[in-house]
XYZ file of C-alpha atoms in Angstrom:
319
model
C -22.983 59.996 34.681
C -23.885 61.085 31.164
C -21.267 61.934 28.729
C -20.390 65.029 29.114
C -17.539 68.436 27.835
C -15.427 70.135 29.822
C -15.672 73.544 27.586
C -13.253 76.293 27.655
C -12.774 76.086 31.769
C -9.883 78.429 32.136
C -9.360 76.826 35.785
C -7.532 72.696 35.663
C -10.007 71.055 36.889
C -8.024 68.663 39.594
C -8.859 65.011 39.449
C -7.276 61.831 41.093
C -7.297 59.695 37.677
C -7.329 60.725 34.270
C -7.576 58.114 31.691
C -6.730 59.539 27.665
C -8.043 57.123 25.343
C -10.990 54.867 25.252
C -10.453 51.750 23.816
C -11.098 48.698 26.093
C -7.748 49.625 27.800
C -8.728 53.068 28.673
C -12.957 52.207 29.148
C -11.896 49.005 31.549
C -9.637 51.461 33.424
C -12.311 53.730 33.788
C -14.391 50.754 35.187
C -12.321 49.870 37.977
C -11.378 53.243 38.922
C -14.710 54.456 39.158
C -15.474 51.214 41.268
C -12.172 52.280 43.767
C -14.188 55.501 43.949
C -11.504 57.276 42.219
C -13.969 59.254 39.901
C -11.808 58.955 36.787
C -12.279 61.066 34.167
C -11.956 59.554 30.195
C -10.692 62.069 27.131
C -12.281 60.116 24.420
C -10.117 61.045 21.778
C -11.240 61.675 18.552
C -13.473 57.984 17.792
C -15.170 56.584 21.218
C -13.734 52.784 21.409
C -11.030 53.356 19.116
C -10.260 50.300 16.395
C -12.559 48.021 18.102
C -15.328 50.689 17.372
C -14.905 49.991 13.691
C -14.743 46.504 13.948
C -18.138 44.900 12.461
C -18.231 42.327 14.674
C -16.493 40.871 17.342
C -16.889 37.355 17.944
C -13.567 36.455 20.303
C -14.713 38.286 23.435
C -15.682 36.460 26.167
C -19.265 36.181 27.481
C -20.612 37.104 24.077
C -21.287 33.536 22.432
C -22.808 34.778 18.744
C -20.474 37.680 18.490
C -21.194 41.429 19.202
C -20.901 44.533 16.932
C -17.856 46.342 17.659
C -19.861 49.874 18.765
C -22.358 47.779 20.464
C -19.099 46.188 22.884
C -18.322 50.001 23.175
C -21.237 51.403 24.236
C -21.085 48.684 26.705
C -17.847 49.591 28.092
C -18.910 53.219 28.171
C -22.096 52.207 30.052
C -20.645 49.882 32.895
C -17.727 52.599 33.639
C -20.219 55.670 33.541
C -22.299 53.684 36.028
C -19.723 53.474 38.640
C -19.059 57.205 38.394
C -16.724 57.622 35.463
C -16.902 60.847 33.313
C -16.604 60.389 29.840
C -15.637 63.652 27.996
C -15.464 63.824 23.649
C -12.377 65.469 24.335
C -8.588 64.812 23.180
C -5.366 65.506 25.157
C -3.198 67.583 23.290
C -0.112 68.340 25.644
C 1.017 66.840 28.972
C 2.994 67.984 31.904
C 4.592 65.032 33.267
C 7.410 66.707 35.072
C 5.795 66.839 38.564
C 2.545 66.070 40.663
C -0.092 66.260 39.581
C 0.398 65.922 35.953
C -0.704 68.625 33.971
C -3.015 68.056 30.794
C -4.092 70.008 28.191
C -6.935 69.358 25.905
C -9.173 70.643 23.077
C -11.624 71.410 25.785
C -9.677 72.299 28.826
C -6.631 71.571 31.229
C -6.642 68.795 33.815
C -4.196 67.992 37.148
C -4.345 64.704 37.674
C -2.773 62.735 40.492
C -2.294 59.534 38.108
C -2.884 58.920 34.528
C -3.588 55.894 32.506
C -2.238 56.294 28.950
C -4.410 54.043 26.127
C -4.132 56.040 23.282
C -4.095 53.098 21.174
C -2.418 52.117 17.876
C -3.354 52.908 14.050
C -2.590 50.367 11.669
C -0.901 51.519 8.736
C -2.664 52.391 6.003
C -2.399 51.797 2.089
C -4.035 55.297 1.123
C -5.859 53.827 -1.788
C -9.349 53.555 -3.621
C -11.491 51.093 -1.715
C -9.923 50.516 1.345
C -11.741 52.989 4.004
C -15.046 52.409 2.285
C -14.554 48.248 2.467
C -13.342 48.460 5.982
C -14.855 45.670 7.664
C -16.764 44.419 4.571
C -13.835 42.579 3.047
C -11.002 44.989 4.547
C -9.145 43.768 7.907
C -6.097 44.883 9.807
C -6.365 42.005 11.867
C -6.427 38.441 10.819
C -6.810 36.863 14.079
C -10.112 38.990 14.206
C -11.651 38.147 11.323
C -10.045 35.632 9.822
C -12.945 33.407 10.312
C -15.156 35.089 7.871
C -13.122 34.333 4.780
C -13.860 30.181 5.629
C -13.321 28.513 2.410
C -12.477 32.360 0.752
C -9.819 33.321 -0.887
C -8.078 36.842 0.702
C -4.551 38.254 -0.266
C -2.114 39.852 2.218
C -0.434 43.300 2.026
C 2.869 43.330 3.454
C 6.381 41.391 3.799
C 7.088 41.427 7.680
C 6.795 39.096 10.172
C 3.227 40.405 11.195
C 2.068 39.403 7.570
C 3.747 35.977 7.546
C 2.351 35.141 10.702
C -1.270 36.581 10.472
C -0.877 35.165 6.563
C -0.360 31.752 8.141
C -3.265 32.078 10.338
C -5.591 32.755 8.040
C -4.509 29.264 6.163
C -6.743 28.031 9.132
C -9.651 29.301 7.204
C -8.967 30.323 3.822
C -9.094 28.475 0.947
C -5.820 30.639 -0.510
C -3.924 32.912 0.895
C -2.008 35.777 -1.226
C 0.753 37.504 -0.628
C 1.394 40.780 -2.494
C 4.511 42.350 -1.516
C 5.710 45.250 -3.196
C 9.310 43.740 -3.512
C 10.841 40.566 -4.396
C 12.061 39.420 -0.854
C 10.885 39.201 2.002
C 11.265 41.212 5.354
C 10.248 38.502 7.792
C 12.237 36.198 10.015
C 14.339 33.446 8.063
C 11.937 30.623 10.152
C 8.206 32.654 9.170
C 9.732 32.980 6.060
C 10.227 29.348 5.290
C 7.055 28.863 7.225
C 5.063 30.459 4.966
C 6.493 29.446 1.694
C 6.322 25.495 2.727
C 2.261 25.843 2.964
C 0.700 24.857 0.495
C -2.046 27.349 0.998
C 0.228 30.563 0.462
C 1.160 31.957 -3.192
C 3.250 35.002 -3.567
C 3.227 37.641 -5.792
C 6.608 39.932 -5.834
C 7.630 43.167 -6.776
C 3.586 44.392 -6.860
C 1.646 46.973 -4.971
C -2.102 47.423 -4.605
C -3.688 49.938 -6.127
C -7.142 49.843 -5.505
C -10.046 47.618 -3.888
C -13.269 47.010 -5.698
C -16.133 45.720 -4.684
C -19.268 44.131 -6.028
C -23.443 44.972 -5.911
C -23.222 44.122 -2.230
C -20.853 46.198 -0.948
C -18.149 43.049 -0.325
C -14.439 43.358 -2.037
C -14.798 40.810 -4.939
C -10.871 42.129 -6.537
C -8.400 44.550 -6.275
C -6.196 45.960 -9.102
C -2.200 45.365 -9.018
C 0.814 46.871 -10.474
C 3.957 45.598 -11.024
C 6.331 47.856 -9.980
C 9.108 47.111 -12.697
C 7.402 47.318 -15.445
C 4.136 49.325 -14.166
C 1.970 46.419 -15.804
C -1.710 46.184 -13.898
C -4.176 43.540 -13.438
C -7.698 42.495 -12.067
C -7.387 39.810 -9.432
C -10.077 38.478 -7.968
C -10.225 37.633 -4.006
C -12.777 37.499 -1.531
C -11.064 39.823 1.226
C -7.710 42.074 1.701
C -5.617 42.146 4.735
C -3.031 44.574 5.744
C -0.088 44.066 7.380
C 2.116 47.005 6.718
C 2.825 47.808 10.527
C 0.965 49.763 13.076
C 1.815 53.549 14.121
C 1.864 53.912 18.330
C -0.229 57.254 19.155
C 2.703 58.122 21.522
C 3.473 61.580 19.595
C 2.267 64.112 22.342
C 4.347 61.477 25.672
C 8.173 61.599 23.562
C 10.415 63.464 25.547
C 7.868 62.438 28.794
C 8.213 58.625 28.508
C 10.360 56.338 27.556
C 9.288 54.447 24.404
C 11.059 51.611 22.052
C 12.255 52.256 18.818
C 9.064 51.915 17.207
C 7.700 54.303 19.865
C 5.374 51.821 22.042
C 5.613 52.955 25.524
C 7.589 51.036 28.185
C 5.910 49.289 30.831
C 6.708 46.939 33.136
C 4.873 44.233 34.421
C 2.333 46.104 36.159
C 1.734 48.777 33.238
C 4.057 51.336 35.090
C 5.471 54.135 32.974
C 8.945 55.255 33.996
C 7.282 58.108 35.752
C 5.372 57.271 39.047
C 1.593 57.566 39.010
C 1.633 57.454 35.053
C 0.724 54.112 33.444
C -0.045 52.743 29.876
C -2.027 50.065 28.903
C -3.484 48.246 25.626
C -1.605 48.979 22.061
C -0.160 52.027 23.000
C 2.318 49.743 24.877
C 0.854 46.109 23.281
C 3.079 45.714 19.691
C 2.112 41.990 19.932
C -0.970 40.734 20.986
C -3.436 43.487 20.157
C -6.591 41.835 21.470
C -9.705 43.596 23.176
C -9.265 41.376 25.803
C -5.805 41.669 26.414
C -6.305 45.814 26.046
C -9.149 45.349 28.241
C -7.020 43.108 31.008
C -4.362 45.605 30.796
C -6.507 48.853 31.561
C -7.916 46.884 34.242
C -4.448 46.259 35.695
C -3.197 49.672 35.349
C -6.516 51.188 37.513
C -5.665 48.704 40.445
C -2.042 50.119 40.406
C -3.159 53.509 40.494
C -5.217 53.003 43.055
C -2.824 51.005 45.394
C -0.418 53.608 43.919
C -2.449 56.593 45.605
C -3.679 54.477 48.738
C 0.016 54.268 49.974
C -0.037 57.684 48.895
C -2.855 58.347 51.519
């Protein structure tokens, strides 16, 4: 089925699985719905793959050997789930109904009932709001070291951020870098006492306290080749050169329209269990909407698949 919008229906259109995202979670739920003859139907949201659509390249998914473009490995997903019998729609949810069956959900484009739902909204990594940084984005820019940490082989990169998820991704990308910088915009850390210590015994990690970013430049080729810094105590700024800039200044859950509907942590991921159930029956969430940790396409992907087969078992005791 070609992609397709719902319009301005004024009459829910009924449907046994709705899926609201379309990341790997959400497109690999769409997959094995569609193959359980469930006839899912996919709001898109506002960017067709989510983060992994603005990923340059992916070269950690299996069955892809020399690496695939991240819209390419989108397109993909959207093709193998649309050939089963999934609908996807450029649509995104705006309010949900999850007090009884079937769920009630409203969109730009229309309102759904859906006897289940897979939630895999997604996650948006923080962002530093400066010069540079959307227009490097995958040319020098990363959110994710364990992504593209292998680019910067024998580079030098600097890290944004004081947490645990810098300290750790930081660490990784010793694996690969030739130096690894930490600019943090105070003069301790935030991390754990033992990624702390971690960090500061290797010999491939400098810090550099009390300084914030404050914009990313790039050279003739349209690479980062430096970024400007300010001390924050004495508002001092300087050039520093560096091959690549990763940011680890948390990640923001897209959980806004479910609070008061499902329960969430403090952070607001969604609670699951282990078979991506929400704490409402027939709802489920799968990928970063409810992954703070691993944040992998594959591990989205594996989760979206999971959630499908519960749905289905989920309406086949139904039946």
């Amino acid at each position: 089925m070609a992609a397709t919008s719902n319009g301005n229906n004024s009459e829910p259109k009924h449907v046994k699985m709705l899926v609201i995202g379309s990341g790997p979670a959400g497109l690999s739920a769409a997959l094995y719905g569609a193959r359980a003859q469930l006839e899912p139907v996919v709001l898109s949201g506002q960017e067709l793959g989510g983060q992994v659509s603005i990923t340059h390249i992916v070269e950690n998914y299996p069955g892809f050997p020399e690496g695939i473009g991240g819209p390419e490995l989108t397109d993909l997903f959207k093709k193998q789930a649309e050939r089963f019998g999934a609908t996807v729609e450029f649509d995104t949810a705006t309010e949900v109904d999850f007090s009884k069956r079937p769920y009630r959900v409203k969109s730009y484009g229309g309102e759904y009932l859906a006897d289940t739902v897979v939630i895999s909204t997604g996650a948006s990594p923080r962002n530093l709001e400066i010069p540079g940084e959307k227009e490097f984005t995958g040319r020098g820019v990363s959110y994710c070291g364990t992504c593209d940490g292998f680019f910067f082989k024998g580079k030098d990169v600097i890290v944004v951020g004081g947490g645990d998820s810098a300290m750790e991704e930081g660490t990784f990308l010793t694996r690969f870098a030739n130096k690894v910088t930490v600019v943090h915009r105070r003069d301790e850390l935030r991390a754990s006492a033992i990624l702390e210590q971690r960090a500061k015994d290797n010999p491939k990690i400098d810090f550099i306290w009390d300084t914030v970013v404050q914009s990313i430049n790039g050279n003739g080729d349209g690479t980062v080749d430096s970024v400007l810094l300010k001390n924050v105590n004495d508002g001092q700024e300087s050039e520093f050169a560096t091959d690549g800039v990763f940011i680890f200044i948390g990640h923001l859950p897209n959980t806004e329209i479910f609070r008061g509907q499902l329960d969430m942590d403090p952070a607001g991921y969604l609670l699951i269990n282990r078979y991506m159930e929400t704490n409402v029956p027939g709802v489920y969430a799968a990928g970063e909407v409810a992954d703070p940790h691993f944040r992998q396409v594959i591990t989205s992907a594996g989760m979206g698949a999971a959630a499908a087969i519960q749905a289905t078992r989920f309406l086949e005791n139904e039946e």
